[in-house]
mmCIF file of C-alpha atoms in Angstrom:
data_model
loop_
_atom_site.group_PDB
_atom_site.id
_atom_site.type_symbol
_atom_site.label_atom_id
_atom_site.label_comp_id
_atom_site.label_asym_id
_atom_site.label_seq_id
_atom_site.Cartn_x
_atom_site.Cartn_y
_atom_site.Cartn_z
ATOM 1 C CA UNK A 1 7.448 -82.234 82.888
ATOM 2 C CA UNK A 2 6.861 -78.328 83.972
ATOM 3 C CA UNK A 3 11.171 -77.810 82.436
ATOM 4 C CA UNK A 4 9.892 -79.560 79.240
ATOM 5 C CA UNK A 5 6.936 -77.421 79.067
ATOM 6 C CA UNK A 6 8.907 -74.815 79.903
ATOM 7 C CA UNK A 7 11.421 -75.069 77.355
ATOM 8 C CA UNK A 8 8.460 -76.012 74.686
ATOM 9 C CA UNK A 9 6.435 -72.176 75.247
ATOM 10 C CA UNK A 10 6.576 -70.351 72.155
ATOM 11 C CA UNK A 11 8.581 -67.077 72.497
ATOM 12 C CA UNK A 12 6.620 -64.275 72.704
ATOM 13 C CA UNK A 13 6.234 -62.213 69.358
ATOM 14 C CA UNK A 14 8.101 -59.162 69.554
ATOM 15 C CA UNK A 15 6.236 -55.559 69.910
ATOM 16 C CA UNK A 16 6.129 -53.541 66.504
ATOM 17 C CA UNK A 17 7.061 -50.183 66.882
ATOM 18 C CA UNK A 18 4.535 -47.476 66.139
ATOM 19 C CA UNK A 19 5.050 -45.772 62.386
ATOM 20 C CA UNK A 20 6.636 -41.808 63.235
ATOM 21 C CA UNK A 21 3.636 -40.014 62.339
ATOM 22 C CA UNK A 22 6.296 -37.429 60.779
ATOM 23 C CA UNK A 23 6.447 -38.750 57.143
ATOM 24 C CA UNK A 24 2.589 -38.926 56.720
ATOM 25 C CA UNK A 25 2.379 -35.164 58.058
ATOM 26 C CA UNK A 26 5.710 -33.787 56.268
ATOM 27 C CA UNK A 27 3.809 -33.079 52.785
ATOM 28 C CA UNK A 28 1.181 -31.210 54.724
ATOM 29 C CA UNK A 29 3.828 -29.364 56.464
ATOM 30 C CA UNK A 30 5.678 -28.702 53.626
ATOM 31 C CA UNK A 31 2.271 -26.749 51.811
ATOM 32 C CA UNK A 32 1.219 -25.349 54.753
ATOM 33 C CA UNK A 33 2.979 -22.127 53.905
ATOM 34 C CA UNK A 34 1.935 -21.388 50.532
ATOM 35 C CA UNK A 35 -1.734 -22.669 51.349
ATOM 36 C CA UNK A 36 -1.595 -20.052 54.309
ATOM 37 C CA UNK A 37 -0.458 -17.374 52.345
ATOM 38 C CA UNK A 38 -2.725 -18.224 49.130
ATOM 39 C CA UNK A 39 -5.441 -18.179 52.226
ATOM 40 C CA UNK A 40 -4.445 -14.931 53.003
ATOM 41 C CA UNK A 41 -4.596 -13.351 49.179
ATOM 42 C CA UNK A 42 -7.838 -15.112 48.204
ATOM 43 C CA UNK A 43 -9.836 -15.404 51.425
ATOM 44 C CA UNK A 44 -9.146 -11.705 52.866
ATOM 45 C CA UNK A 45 -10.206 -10.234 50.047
ATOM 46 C CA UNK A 46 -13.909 -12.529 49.167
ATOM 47 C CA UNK A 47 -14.613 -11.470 53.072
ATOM 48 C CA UNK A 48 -13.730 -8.065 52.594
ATOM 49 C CA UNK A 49 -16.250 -8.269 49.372
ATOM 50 C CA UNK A 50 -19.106 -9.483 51.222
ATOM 51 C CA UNK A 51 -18.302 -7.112 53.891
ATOM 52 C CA UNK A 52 -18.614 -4.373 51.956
ATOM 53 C CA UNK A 53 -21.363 -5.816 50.358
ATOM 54 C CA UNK A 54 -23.397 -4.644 53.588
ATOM 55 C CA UNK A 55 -22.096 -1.197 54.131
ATOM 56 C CA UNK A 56 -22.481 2.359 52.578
ATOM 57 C CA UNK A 57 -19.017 3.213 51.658
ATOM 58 C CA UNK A 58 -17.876 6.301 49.524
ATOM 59 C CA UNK A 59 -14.796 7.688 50.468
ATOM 60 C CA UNK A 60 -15.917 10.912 49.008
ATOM 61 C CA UNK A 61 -18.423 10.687 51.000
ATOM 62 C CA UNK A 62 -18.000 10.052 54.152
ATOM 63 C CA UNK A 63 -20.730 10.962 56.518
ATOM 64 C CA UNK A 64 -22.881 8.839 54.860
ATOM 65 C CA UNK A 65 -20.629 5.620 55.415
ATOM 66 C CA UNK A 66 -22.172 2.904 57.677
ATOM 67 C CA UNK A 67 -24.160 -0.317 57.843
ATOM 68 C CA UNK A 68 -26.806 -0.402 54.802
ATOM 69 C CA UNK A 69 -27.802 -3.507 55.485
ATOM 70 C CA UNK A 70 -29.265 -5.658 51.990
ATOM 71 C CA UNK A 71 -30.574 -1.960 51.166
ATOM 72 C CA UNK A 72 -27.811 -2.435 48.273
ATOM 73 C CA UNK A 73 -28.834 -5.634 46.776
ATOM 74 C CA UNK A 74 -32.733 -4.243 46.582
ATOM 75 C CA UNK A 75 -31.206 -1.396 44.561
ATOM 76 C CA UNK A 76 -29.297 -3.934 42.617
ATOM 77 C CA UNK A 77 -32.354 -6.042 41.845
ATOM 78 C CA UNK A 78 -34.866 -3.453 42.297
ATOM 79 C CA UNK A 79 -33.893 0.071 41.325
ATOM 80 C CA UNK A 80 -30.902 -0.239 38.680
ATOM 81 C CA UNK A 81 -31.293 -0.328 35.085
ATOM 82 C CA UNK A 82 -27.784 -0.679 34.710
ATOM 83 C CA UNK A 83 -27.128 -3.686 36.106
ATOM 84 C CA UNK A 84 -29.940 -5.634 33.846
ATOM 85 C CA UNK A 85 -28.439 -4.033 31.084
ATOM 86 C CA UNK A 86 -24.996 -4.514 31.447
ATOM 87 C CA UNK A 87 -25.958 -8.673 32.949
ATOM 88 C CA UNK A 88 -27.957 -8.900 29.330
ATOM 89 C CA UNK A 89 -24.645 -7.722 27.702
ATOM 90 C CA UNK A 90 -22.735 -10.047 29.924
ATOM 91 C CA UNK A 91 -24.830 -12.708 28.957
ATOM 92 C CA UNK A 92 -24.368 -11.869 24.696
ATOM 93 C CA UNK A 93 -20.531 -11.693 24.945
ATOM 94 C CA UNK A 94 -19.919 -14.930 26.940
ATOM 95 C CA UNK A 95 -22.179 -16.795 24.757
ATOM 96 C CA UNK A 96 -20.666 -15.568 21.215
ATOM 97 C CA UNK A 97 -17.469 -15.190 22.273
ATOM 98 C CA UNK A 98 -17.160 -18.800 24.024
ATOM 99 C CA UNK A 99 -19.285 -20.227 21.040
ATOM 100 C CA UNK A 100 -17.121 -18.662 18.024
ATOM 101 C CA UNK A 101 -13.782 -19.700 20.291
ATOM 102 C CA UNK A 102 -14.769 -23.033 20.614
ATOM 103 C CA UNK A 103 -15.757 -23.687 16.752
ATOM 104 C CA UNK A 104 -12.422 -22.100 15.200
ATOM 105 C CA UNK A 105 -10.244 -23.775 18.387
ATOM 106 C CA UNK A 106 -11.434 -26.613 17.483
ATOM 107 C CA UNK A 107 -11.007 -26.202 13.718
ATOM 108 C CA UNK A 108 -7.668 -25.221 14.464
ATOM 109 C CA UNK A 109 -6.774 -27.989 16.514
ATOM 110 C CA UNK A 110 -7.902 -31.250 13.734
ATOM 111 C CA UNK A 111 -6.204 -29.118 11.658
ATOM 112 C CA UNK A 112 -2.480 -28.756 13.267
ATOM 113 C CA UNK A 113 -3.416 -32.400 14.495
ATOM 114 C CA UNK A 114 -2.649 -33.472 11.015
ATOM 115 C CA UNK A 115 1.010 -34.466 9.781
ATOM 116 C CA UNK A 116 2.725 -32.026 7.066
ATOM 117 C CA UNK A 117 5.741 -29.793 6.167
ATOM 118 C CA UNK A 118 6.123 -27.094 9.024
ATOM 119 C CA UNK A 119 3.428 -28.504 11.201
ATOM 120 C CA UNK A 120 5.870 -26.885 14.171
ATOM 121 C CA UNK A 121 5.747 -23.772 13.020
ATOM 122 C CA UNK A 122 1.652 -23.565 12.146
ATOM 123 C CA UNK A 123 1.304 -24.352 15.580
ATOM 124 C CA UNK A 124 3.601 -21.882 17.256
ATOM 125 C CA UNK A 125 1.937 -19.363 15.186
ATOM 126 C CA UNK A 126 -1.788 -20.850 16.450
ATOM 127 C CA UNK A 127 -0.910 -20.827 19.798
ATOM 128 C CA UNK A 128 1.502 -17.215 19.900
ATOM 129 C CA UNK A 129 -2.035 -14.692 20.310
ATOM 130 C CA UNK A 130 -2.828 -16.883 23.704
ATOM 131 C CA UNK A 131 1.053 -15.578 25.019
ATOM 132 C CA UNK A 132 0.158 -12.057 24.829
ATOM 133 C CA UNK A 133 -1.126 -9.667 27.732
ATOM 134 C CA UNK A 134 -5.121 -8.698 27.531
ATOM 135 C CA UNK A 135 -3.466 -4.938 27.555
ATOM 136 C CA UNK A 136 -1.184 -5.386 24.842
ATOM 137 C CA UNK A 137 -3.488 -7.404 22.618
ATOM 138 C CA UNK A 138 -6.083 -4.065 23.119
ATOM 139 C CA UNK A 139 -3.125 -1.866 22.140
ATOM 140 C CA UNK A 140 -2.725 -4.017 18.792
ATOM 141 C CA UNK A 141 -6.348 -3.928 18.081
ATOM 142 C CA UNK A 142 -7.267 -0.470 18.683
ATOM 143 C CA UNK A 143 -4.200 0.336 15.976
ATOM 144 C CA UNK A 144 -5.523 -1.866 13.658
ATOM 145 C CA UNK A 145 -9.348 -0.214 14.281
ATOM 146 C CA UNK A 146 -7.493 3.021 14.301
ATOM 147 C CA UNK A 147 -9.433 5.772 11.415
ATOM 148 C CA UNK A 148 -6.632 7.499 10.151
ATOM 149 C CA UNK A 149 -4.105 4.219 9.920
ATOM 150 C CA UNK A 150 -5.620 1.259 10.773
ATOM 151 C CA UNK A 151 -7.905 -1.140 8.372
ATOM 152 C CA UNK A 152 -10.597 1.371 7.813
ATOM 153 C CA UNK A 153 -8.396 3.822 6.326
ATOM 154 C CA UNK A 154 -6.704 0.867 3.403
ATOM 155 C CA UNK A 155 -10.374 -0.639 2.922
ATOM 156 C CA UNK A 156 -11.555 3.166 1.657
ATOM 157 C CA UNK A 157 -8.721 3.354 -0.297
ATOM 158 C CA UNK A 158 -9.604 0.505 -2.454
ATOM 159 C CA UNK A 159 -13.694 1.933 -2.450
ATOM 160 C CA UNK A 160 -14.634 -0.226 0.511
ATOM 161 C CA UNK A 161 -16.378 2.324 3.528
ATOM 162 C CA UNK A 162 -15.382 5.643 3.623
ATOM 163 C CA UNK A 163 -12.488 7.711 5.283
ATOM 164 C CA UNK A 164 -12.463 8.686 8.739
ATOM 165 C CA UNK A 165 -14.861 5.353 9.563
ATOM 166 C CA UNK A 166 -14.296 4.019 13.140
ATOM 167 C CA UNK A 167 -15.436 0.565 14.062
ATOM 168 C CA UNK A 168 -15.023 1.382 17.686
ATOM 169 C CA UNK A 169 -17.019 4.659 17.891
ATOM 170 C CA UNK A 170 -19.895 3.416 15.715
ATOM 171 C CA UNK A 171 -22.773 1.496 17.738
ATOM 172 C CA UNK A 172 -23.489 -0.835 14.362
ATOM 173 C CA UNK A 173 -19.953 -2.288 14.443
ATOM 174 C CA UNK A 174 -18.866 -1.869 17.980
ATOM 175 C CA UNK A 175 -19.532 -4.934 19.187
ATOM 176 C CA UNK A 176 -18.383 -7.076 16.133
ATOM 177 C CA UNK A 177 -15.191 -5.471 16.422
ATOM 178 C CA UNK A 178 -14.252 -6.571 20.135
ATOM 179 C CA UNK A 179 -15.867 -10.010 19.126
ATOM 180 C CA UNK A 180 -12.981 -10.196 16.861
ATOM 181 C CA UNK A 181 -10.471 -8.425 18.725
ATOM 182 C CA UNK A 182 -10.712 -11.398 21.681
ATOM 183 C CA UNK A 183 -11.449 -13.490 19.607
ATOM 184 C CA UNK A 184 -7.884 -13.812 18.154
ATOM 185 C CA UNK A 185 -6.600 -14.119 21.700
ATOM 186 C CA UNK A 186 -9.397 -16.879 22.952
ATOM 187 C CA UNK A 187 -9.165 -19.260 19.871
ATOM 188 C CA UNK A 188 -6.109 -20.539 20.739
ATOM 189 C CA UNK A 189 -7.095 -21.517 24.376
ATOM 190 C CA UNK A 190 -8.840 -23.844 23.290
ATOM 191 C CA UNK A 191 -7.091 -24.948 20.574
ATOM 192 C CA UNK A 192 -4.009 -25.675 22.898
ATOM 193 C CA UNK A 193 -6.433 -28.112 24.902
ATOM 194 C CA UNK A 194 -8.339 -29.693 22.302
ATOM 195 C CA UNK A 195 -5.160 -30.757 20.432
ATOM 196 C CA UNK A 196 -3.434 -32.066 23.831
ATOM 197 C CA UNK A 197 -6.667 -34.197 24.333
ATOM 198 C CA UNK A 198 -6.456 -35.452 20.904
ATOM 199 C CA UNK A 199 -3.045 -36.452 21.048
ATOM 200 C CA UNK A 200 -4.267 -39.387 23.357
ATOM 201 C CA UNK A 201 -6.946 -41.339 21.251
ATOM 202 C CA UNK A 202 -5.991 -44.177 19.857
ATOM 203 C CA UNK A 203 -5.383 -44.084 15.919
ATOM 204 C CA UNK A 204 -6.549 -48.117 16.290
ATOM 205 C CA UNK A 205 -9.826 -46.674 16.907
ATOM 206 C CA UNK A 206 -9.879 -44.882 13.477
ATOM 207 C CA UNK A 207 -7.898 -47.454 11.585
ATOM 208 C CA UNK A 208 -11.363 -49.943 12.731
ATOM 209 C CA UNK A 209 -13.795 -47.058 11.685
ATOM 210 C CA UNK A 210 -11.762 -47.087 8.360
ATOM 211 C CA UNK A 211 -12.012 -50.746 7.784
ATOM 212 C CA UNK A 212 -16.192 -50.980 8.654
ATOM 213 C CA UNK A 213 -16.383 -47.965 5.805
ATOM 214 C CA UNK A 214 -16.934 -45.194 8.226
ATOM 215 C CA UNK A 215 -16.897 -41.710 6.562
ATOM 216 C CA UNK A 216 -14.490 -38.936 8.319
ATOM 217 C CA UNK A 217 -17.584 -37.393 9.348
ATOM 218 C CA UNK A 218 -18.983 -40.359 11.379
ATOM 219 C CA UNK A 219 -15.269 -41.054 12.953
ATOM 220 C CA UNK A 220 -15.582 -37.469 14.341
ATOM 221 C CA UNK A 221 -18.830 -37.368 15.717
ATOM 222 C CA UNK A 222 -18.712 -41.106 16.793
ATOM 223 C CA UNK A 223 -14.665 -41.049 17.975
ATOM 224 C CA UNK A 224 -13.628 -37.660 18.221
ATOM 225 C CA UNK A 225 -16.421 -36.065 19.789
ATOM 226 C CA UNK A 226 -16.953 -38.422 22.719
ATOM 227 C CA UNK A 227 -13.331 -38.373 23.517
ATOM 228 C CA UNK A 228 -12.776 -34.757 23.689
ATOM 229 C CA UNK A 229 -16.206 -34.355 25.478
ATOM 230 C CA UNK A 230 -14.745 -33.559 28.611
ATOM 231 C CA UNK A 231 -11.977 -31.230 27.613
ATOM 232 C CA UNK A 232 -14.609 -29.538 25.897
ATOM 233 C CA UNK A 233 -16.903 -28.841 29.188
ATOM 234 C CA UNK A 234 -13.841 -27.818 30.997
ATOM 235 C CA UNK A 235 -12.475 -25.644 28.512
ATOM 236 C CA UNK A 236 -16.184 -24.201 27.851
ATOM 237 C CA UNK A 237 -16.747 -23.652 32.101
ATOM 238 C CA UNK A 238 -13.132 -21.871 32.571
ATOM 239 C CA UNK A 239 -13.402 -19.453 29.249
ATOM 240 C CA UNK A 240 -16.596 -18.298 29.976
ATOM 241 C CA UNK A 241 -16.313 -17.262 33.593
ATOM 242 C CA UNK A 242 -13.077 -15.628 32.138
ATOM 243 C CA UNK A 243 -14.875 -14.139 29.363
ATOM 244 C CA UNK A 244 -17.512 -12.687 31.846
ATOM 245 C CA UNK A 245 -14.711 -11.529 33.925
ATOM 246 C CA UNK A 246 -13.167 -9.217 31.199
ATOM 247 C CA UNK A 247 -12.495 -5.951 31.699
ATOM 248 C CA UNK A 248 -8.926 -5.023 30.067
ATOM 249 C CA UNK A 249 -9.776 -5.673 26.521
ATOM 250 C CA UNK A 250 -13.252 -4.080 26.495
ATOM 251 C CA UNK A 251 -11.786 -1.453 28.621
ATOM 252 C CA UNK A 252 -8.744 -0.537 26.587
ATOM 253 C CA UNK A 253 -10.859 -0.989 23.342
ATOM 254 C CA UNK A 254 -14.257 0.973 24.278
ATOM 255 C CA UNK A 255 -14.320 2.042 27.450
ATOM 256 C CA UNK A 256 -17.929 0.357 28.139
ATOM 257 C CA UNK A 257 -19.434 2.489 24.803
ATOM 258 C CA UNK A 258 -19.552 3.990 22.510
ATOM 259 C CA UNK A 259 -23.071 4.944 25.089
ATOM 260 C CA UNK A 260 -22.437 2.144 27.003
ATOM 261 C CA UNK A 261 -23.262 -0.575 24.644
ATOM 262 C CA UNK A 262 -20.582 -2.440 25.456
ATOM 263 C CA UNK A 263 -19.969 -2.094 29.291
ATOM 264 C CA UNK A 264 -20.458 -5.543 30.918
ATOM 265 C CA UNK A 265 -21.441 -6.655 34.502
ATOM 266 C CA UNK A 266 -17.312 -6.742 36.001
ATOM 267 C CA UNK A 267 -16.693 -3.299 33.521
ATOM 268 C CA UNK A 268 -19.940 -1.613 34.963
ATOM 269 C CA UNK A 269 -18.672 -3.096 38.792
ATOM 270 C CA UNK A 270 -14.653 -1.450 38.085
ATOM 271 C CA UNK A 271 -16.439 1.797 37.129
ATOM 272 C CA UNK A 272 -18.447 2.050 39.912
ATOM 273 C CA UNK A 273 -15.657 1.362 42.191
ATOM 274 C CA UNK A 274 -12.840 3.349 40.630
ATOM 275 C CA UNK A 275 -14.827 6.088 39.179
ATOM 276 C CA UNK A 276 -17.705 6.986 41.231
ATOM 277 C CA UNK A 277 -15.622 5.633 44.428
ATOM 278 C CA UNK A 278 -18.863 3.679 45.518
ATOM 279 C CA UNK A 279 -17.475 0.479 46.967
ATOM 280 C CA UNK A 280 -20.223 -0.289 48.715
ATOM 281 C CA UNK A 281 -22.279 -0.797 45.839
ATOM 282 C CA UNK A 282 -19.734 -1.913 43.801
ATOM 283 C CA UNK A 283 -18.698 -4.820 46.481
ATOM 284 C CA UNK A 284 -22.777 -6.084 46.144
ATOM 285 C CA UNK A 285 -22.219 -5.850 42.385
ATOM 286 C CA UNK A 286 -19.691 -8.478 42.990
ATOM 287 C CA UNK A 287 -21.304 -10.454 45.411
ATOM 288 C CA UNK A 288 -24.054 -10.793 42.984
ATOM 289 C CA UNK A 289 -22.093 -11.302 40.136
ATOM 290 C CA UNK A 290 -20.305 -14.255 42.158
ATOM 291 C CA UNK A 291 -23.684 -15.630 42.969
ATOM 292 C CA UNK A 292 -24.853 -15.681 39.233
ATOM 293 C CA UNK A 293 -21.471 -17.394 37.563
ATOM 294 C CA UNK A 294 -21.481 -20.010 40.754
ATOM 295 C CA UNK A 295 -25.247 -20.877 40.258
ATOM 296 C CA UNK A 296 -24.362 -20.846 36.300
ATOM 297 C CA UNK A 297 -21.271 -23.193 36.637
ATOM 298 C CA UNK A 298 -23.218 -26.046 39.196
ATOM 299 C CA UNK A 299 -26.293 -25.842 36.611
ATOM 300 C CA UNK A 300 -23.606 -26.368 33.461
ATOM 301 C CA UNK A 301 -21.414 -29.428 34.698
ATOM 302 C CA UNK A 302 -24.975 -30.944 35.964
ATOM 303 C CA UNK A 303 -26.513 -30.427 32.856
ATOM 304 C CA UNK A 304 -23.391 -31.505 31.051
ATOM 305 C CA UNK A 305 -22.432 -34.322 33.175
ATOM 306 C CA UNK A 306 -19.158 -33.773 33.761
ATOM 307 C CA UNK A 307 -16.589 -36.906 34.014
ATOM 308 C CA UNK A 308 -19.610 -39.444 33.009
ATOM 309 C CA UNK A 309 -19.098 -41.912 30.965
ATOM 310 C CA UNK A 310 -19.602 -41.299 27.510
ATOM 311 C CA UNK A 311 -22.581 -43.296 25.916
#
């Protein structure tokens, strides 16, 4: 009886070997070297920022250097006219120049969405101003704005303005002039995203709206709209904190004036730094500045909703 039992015990179930751990990590280890070093070039310099925020630092100047404390950011909010000024201005460009890019990008974009002759071309030559350098795109402009050859100088020929006019010099026309300046190299940003969004809604969905009589105007506000909704808040979110951010076209174009009516928050911050050599200040400049677009951004995509579902 005990050999028949014997011989009747299941075999035990063999042991399972433990997974390496070695696949699941190699991804990590092979990113860990450009995460370190993008670490390194982002992370550095934001400390360094808010380091500086805190000091008195002119290297012109320096037996004054040392720990200030927040005495800089109660100067900022306090004591500097400049700063409201320039944060108003900041405040005007992003929301005209975002605005106006958004309504012709999107123009653009149901437009070269459309099938007809050369349809590759039109939209090479849509989407060429968004390959070219901030610098270079200045150095076009401020020909074209130029007195002696530019615009001005063929409008007065035919009795439009007078000779010698300069859009860039006059305080009337200053601003409308970089408005359209960056305005040729924003539109297709966000024509380039729009039409990549629209490539993926269903024509079915327009082919019903067609059949229960829908107008073209109700399939884009009741279709279109909805499904480019998100593309739109991203595309909104990245182009203005980009748009606040500028500094080589307004730079290269005006130089912050003519009397500094075009000199925004980051333009006001790189003078500051590179001119007057106050980094100090110019490093709580940024800190606030990077306060303001951060609170900005968490306010917009709440407001917005952000990757909700569309009602």
């Amino acid at each position: 009886m005990a050999q028949a039992a014997a011989v009747a015990k299941p075999p035990a179930p063999p042991r399972r070997r433990r997974a390496s751990a070695t696949p699941r990590r190699l991804p990590y280890l092979l990113i860990g070297p450009a995460a370190l070093l993008m670490l390194g070039f982002i992370a550095y310099p934001v400390i360094s920022v808010f380091y500086y925020s805190l000091q008195e630092y002119n290297p012109t100047k320096p037996w004054r250097n040392g720990f200030a404390g927040f005495d800089n950011f109660v100067k900022i909010l306090t004591e500097d006219p400049v700063f409201r000024d320039t944060l108003v201005f900041s405040a005007k460009w992003v929301f005209v120049e975002v605005g106006l890019q958004l309504l012709f990008g999107l123009a653009l974009a149901l437009i070269v969405n459309q099938t007809f002759v050369g349809r590759g071309i039109g939209r090479a030559m849509v989407f060429s101003p968004w390959a070219v350098s901030g610098v270079l795109t200045s150095a076009i402009w401020v020909l074209l704005y130029n007195s002696q050859t530019g615009v001005t100088r063929y409008l007065a020929d035919m009795g439009i303005g007078s000779y010698g006019t300069s859009w860039l010099s006059d305080t009337s026309t200053v601003f409308s002039a970089a408005v359209v300046a960056d305005l040729w190299r924003g539109v297709p940003f966000f024509a380039i995203l729009i039409l990549a969004d629209l490539q993926s809604v269903s024509k079915d969905l327009y082919e019903a709206a067609e059949v229960d009589g829908a107008s073209r105007l109700k399939q884009f506000w009741h279709i279109t709209l909805p499904h480019l909704k998100d593309a739109i808040i991203l595309s909104t979110l990245l182009r203005a904190v980009w748009e606040f951010n500028n500094v080589d076209l307004l730079y290269t174009l005006t130089g912050g004036g003519p009397a500094g009516e075009t000199t925004t928050l980051p333009l006001y911050i790189a003078n500051t730094s590179v001119d007057a050599h106050d980094f100090g200040y110019a490093s709580a400049l940024t800190t606030v500045a990077f306060v303001i677009l951060l609170f900005c951004s968490i306010v917009y995509l709440r407001l917005s909703k952000f990757g909700g579902e569309n009602k």
